[in-house]
XYZ file of C-alpha atoms in Angstrom:
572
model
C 158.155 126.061 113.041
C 155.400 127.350 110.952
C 156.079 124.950 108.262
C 155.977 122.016 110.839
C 152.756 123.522 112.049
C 151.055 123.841 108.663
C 151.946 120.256 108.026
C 150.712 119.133 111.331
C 147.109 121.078 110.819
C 147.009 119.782 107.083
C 147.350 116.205 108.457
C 145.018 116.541 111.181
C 142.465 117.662 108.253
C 143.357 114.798 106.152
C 142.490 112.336 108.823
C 139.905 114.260 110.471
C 137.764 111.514 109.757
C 140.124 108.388 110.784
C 140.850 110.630 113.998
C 137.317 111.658 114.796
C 136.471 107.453 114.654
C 139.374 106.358 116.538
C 138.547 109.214 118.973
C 134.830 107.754 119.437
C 135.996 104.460 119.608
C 138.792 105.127 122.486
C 136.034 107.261 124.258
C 133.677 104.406 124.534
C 136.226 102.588 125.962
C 136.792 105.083 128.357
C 133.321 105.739 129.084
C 132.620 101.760 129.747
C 135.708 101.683 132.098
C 134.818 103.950 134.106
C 130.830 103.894 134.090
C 131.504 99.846 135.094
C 134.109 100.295 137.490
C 131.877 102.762 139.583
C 129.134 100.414 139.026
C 130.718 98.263 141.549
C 131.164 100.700 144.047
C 126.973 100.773 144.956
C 125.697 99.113 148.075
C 124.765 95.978 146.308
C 128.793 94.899 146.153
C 129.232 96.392 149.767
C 129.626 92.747 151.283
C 131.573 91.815 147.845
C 134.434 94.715 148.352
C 134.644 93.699 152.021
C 136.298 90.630 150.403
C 137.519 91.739 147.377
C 138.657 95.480 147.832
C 139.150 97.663 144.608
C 140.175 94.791 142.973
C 136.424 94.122 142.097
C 135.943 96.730 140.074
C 139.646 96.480 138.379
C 137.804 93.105 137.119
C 134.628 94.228 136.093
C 135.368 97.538 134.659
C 137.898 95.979 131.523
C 135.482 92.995 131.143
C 132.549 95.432 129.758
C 135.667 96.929 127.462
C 136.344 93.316 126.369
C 132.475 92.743 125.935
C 132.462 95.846 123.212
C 135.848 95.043 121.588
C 134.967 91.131 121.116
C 131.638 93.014 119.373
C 133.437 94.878 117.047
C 136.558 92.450 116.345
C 134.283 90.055 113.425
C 133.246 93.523 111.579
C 136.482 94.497 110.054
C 136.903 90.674 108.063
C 133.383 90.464 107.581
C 134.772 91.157 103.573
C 131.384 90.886 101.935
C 129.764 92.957 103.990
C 132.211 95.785 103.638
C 132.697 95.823 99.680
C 128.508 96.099 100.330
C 129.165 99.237 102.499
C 131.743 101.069 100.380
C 129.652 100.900 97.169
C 127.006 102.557 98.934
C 129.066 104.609 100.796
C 131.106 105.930 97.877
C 128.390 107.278 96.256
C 127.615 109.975 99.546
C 131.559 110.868 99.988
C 134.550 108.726 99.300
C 136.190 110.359 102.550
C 134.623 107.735 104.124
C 134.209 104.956 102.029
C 138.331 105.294 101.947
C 138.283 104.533 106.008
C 137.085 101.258 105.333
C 140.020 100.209 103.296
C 141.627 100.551 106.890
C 139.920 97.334 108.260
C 143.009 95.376 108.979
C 144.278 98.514 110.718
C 141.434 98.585 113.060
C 140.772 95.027 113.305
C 144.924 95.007 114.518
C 143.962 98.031 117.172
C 140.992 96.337 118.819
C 142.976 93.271 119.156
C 145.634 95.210 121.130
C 142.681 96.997 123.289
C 141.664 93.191 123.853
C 145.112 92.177 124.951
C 145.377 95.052 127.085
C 141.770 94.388 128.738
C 142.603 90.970 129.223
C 145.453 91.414 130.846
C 144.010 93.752 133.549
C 140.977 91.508 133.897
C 143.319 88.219 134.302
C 145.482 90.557 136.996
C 142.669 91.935 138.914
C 140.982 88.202 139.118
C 144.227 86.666 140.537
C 144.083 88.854 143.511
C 140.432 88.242 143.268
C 141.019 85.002 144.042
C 143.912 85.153 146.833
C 141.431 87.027 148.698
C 138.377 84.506 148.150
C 140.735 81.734 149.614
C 142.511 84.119 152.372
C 139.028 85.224 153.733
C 138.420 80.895 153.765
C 141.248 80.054 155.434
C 140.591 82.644 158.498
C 140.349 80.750 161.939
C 138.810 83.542 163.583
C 135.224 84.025 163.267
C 135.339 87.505 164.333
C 135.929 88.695 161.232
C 133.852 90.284 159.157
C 135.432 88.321 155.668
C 135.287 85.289 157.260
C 131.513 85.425 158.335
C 130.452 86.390 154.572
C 132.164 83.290 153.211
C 131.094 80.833 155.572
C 126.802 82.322 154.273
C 124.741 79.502 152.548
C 127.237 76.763 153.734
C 124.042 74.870 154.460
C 122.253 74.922 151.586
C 124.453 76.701 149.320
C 121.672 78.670 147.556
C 122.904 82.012 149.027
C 126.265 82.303 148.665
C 128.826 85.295 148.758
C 132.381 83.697 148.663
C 132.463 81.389 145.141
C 134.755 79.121 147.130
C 132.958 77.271 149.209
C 135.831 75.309 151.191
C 139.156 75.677 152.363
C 140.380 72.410 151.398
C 141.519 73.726 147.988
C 144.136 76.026 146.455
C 143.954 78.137 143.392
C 144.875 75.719 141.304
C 142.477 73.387 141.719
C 139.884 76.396 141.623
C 141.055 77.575 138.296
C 140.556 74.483 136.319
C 137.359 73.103 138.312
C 135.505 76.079 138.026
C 133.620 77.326 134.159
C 135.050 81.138 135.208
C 138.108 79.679 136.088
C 138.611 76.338 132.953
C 137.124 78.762 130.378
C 139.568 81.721 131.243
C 142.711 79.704 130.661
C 140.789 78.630 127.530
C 140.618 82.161 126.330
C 143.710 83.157 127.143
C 145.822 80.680 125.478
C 143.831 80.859 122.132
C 144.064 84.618 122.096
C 148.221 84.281 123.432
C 148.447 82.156 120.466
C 146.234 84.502 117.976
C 148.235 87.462 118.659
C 151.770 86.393 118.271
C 151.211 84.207 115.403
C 149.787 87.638 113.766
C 153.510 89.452 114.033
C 154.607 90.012 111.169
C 157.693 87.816 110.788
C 155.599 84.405 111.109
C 152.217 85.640 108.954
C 155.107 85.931 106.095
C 157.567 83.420 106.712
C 155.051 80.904 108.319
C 151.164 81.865 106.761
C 149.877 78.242 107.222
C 150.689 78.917 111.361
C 149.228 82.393 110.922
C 146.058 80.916 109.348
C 145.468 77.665 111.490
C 145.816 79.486 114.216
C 143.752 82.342 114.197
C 141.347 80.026 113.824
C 140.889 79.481 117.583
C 138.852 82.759 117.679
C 135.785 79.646 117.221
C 137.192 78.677 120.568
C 138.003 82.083 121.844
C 134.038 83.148 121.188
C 132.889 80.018 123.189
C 134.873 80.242 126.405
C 134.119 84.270 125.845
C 129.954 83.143 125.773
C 130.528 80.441 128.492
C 132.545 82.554 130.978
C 130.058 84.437 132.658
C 127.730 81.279 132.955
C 129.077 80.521 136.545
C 128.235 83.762 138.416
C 131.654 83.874 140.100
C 130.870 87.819 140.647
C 127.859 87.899 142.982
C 126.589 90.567 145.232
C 123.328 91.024 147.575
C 120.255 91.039 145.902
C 117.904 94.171 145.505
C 115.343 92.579 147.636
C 118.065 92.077 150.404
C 119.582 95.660 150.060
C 116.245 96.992 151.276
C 115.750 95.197 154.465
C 119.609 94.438 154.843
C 121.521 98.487 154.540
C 124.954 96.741 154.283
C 126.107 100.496 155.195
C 124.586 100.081 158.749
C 124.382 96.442 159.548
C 127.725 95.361 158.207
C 128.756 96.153 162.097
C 126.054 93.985 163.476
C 127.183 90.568 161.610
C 127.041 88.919 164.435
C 123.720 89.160 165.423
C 122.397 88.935 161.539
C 119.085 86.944 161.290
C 118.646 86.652 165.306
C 115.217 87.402 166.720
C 114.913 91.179 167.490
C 117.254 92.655 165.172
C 116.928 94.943 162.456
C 119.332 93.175 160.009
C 118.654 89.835 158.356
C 121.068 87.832 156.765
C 121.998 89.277 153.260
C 120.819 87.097 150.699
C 123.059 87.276 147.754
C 123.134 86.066 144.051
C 125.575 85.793 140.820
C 125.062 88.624 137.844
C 123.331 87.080 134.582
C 126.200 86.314 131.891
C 125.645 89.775 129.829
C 128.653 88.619 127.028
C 126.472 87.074 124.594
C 124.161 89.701 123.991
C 126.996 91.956 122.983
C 128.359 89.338 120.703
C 125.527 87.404 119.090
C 124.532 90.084 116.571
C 128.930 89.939 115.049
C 128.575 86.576 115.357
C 125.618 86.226 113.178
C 126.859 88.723 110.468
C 129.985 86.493 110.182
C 128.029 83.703 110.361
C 126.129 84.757 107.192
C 129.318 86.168 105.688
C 131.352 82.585 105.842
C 128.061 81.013 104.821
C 128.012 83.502 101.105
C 131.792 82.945 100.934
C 130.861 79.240 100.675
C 128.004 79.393 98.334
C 130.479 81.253 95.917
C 133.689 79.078 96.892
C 131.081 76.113 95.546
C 130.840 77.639 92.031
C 132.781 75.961 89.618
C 136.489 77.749 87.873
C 138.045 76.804 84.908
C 141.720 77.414 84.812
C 141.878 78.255 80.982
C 145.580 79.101 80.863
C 148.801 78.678 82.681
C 151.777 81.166 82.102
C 155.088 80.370 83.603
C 156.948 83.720 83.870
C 160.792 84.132 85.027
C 161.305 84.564 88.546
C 158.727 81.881 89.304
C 156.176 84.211 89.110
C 152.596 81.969 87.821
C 150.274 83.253 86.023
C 146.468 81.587 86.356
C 143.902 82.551 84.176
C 140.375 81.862 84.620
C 136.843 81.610 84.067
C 133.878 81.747 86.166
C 130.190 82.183 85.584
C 128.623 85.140 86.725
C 132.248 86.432 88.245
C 132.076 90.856 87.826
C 135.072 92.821 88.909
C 136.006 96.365 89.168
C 139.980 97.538 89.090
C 142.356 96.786 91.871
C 139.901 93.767 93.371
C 140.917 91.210 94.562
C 139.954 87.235 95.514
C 140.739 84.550 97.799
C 141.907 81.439 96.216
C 141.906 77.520 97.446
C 143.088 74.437 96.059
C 141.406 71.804 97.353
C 144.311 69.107 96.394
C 146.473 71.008 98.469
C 144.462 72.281 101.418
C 141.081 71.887 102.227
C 141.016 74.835 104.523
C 144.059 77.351 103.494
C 142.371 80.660 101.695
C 145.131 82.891 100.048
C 144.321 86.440 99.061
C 145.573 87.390 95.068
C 144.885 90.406 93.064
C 143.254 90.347 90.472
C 145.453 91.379 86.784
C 142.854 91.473 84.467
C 140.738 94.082 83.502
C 136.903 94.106 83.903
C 136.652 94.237 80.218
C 138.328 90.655 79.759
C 136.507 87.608 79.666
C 138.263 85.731 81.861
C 140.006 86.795 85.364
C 144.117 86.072 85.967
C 145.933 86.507 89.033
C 149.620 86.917 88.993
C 151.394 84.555 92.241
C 154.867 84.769 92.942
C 155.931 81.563 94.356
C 157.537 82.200 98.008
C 156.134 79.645 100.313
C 154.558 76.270 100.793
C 151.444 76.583 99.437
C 152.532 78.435 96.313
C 155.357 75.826 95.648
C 152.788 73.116 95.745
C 150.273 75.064 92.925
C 153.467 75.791 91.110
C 154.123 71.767 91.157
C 150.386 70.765 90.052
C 150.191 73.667 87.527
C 153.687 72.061 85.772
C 156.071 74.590 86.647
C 158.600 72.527 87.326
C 157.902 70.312 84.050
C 159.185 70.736 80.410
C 155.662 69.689 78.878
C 152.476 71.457 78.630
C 149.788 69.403 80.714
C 146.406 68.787 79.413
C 143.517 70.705 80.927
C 141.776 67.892 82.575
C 145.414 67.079 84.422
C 145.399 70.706 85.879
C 144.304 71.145 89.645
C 140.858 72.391 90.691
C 140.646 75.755 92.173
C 138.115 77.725 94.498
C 137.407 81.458 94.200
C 135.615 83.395 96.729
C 135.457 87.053 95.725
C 136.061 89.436 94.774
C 136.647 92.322 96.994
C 136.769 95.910 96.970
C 140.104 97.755 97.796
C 140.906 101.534 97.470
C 142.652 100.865 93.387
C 138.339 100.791 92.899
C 138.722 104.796 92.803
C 141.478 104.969 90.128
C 139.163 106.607 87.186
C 137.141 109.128 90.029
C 140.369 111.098 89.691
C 141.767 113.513 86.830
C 145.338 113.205 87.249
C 146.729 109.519 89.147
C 149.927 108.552 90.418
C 150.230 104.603 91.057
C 153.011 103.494 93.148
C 153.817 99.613 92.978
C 157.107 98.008 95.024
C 158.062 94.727 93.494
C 155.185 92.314 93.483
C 152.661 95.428 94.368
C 152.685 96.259 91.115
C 149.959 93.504 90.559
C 146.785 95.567 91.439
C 148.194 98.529 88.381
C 148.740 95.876 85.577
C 144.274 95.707 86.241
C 144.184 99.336 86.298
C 146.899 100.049 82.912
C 144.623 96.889 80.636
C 141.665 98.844 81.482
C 142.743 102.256 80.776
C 143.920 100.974 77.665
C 140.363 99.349 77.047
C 138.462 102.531 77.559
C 140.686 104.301 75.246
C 140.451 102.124 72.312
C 136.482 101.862 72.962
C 136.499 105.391 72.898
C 134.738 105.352 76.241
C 133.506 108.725 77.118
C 132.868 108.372 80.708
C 136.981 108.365 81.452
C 137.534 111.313 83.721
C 141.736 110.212 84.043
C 143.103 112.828 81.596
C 147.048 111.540 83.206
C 148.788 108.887 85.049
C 152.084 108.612 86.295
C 152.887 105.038 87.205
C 156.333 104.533 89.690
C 157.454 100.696 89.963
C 160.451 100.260 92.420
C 161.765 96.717 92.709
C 164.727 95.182 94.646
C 166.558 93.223 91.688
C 166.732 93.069 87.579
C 164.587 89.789 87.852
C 161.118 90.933 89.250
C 160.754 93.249 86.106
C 160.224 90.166 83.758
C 156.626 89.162 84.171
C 155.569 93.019 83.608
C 157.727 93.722 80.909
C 155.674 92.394 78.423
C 152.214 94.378 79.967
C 154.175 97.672 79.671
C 155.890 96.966 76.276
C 152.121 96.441 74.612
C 151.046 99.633 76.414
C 153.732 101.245 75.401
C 153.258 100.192 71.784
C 149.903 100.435 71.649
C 149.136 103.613 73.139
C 152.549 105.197 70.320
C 149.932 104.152 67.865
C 146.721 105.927 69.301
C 148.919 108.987 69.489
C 148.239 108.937 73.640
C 152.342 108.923 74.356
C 151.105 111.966 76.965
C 148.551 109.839 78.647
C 151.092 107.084 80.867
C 154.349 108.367 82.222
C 156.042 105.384 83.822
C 158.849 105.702 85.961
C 160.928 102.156 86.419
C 163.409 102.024 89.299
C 166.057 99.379 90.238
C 166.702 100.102 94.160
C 169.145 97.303 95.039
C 172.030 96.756 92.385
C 175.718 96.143 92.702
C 178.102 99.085 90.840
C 179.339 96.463 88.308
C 176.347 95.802 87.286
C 174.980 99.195 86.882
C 178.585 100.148 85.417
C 177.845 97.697 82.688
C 174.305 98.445 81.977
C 175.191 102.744 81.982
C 177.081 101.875 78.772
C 174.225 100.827 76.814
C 172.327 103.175 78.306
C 172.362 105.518 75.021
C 170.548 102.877 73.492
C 167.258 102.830 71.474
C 165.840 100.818 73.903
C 166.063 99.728 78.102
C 168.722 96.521 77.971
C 166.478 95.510 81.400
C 163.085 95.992 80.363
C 162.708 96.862 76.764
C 161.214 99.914 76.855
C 161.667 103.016 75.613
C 161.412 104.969 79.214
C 164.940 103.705 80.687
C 165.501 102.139 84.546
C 166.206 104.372 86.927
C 168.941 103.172 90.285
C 167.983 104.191 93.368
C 164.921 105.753 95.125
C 162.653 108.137 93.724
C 163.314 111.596 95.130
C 158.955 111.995 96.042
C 159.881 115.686 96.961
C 160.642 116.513 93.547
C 158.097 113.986 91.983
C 155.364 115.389 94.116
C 156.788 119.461 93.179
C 156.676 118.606 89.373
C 152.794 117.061 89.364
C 151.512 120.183 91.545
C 153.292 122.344 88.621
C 151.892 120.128 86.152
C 148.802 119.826 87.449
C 147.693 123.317 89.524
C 144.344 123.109 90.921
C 144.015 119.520 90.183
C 142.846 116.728 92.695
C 145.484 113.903 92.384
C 144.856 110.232 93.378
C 148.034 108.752 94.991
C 147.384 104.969 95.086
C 150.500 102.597 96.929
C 150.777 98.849 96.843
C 153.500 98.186 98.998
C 155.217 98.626 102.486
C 154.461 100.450 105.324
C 157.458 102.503 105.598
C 157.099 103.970 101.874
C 153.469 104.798 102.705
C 154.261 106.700 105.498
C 156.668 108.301 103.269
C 154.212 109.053 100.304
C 152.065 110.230 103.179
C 153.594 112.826 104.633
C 154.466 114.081 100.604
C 150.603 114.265 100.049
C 150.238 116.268 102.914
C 153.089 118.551 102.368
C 152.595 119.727 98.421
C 148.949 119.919 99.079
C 149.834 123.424 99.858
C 151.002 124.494 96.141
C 147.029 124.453 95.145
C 147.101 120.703 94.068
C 145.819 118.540 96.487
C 147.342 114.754 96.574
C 144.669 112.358 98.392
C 146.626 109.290 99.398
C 145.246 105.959 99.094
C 146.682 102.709 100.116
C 146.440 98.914 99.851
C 145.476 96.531 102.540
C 144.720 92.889 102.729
């Protein structure tokens, strides 16, 4: 119990941060919700809740929450604008500037507090409307309902009821209405947002993913447009002060005749209020797609084209001007193939390189096609001029920026996620053989777990020149790689234990031999804290969720030995 308590307050440290944001974020929510929801419950919507009930406020109250969440929802993939904000940030405390490396994860919550918004809103406006049509469709003028929808049937310039005739049904009021045409608008596109976002189709299906997410243009237009036709309306100030709904609401049948206190209420629609909340996102992401396609406009020269094993392409580039730090990474388009389609890639070289090279493992449609125009499926080399044109917009910051801030590393790759440490291993290596004195890393440990034999190819070669390189400089203390094969058959692994005495790995060449299995983390983490006592240890993961929860909860739990892990992952 008082382990599980220790590692329950260490965590709640760790994310203090993340927590105390979230917390502010969820409390605004909560504050709007309910600060709206009683705004509806003042005199002025007296006449209005006659009609409508509670149901008026169940409408009104999530709509401000929507109006704050559709503010926030452009921030997280405005990408520019954050690698701005966590190179200033960084420099003040890198606590922070390693919460906006959780973009996606935020962008993803706000999108479910939009869903869940939306749906209340859309619920609370269908019985909205049942009730606008129900207090129509009353025969008997006696009632108080009826008598507020039948106001301004003359010259429909004060009106309560938004339907103005009981020759209709909801149908017809839904798509001949702006409230009504551009809420079936916005709920479609953002139906069709959020489940091409699961996970299953952004992987197996990206182009779907991409096109459609798209529709957040139309989402932000039927979001501005919605409020323009002032289906919420309620008595005007004016009228509230000669008209106390409170007293006279009895007296509606004698409202406006000669010798009575109570006039007829005058009412009026609210203002739209959505744009203001959303025209200052808009306008930042505006700005950002506008410097994404000054850059995108700069011209790249593919210099050279490596075709490793496992269809895994290798692209590398030039481009004037084009600065990187470790870990980065771009967005690449080939116009020959898609005009539109953007594909994140990270970057494998090293800042010191002239020239930048991304590593793409060919999986889907897109790939296969640069594959094709890059000759991977031909026997001949093709002549530059013959080779595709390319667009890169970038690059970006990502949490693999803070590699050399700590003295002691561990980088954790799974299969392709290795791609962000072959940047991070050239540069090391550069800084050491230009003797550069500004290197705080004093140790890294580098784990790379991958599924099958064949995904080790296209690193081998990195790691054997490291590995070389660094016997020569006498630095065989500085890199400690660990290599494991998690999915192999017993034959297999039968046949490769008997040459496992020899000099070298028979998978990857190397001196330090493959591992089967999983990494045991508890007794990886145990031997780093004795290794390292006192020492502030970087742990940086490119790969799935369920190992960095895994590599998370390690952090937390052999922070207690006097080491302290700080865990860092990889999102895109």
């Amino acid at each position: 119990m008082l382990y599980t308590y220790t590692i329950f307050s260490l965590k709640i440290v760790s994310d203090a941060l993340r927590c105390v944001f979230q917390l502010v974020w969820l409390g605004i929510n909560v504050f709007l919700f309910v600060h709206f929801y009683m705004a509806f419950l003042v005199d002025r919507y007296y006449y209005t809740r006659v009609i409508l009930g509670h149901a008026l406020s169940w409408a009104r109250a999530p709509a401000a929450c929507l109006n704050f969440n559709c503010m926030l929802i452009l921030l997280p993939v405005c990408r520019n604008l954050l690698s701005f904000l966590r190179g200033s940030i960084q420099y003040c405390s890198r606590t922070a500037a390693r919460q906006l490396d959780r973009n996606l994860t935020f962008h993803k919550l706000v999108a479910y507090m939009i869903a869940l918004h939306t749906a209340i809103h859309i619920i609370a406006h269908l019985f909205n409307f049942e009730r606008f049509m129900d207090s129509q469709f009353m025969i008997n003028g006696s009632h108080l309902p009826y008598v507020l929808s039948q106001i301004g049937n003359n010259d429909n310039r004060s009106y309560l009821n938004p339907i103005r005739t009981n020759e209709t049904n909801p149908t017809i009021v839904m798509f001949t209405t702006i409230a009504g045409l551009t809420g079936v608008v916005i709920t479609l596109a953002l139906i069709l947002i959020i489940t091409s976002s699961m996970e299953v189709i952004r992987r197996s299906y990206f182009e779907v993913f991409w096109f459609t997410h798209h529709l957040f243009i139309v989402f932000f237009i039927g979001l501005v447009a919605h409020g323009i036709g002032r289906i919420v309306r309620g008595q005007t100030v004016e009228s509230v002060k000669v008209h106390d709904p409170v007293e006279c609401h009895s007296k509606f049948e004698t409202w406006g005749q000669n010798g009575t206190d109570c006039p007829e209420p005058v009412f009026a629609g609210n203002p739209p209020m959505t744009w203001k909340w959303v025209v200052g996102p808009m306008f930042l992401y505006v700005c950002e797609r506008l410097v994404r396609f000054y850059r995108s406009q700069q011209k790249v020269v593919i210099t050279k084209v490596v075709m490793h094993p496992s269809k895994t392409l290798e692209l590398q580039m030039k481009k004037k001007g084009f600065k990187m730090e470790v870990g980065q990474y771009v967005f690449m388009q080939c116009p020959s193939i898609s005009q539109l389609e953007w594909h994140p890639f990270t970057l494998t070289s090293a800042p010191e390189e002239d020239h930048l090279s991304v590593h793409i493992r060919i999986v889907g449609d897109w790939t296969q096609a640069l594959y094709t125009a890059c000759g991977g499926d031909k026997t001949v080399v093709l002549d530059a001029w013959t080779l595709p044109k390319v667009a890169v917009d970038g690059p970006f910051g990502t949490a693999s920026e803070d590699v050399f801030r700590y003295e002691v590393v561990m980088l954790v790759g799974a299969g392709i996620g290795v791609t962000p440490f072959a940047s991070v291993l050239k540069s090391v290596w550069y800084k050491h053989v230009q003797e550069n004195k500004n290197v705080f890393t004093k140790k890294i440990y580098f784990y790379w777990l991958c599924p099958e034999t064949q995904a080790f190819e296209w690193f081998a070669d990195l790691l054997q020149s490291l590995e070389r390189q660094m016997n020569e400089k006498d630095m065989r203390d500085f890199l400690s790689y660990n290599i494991y094969l998690t999915r192999w058959k017993d034959a297999e692994a039968a046949h490769l234990r008997v040459q496992y005495e020899a000099e070298d790995d028979p998978i990857t060449g190397l001196k330090q031999k493959t591992r089967y299995g999983k990494p045991n983390w508890d007794n990886e983490f145990s031997g780093i804290a004795t290794q390292h006592p006192g020492s502030k240890v970087g742990v940086f993961l490119c790969g799935p969720t369920a190992l960095a929860t895994a590599l998370g909860k390690q952090c937390i739990s052999h922070t207690e030995s006097g080491t302290e892990f700080i865990f860092n992952k990889e999102n895109f």
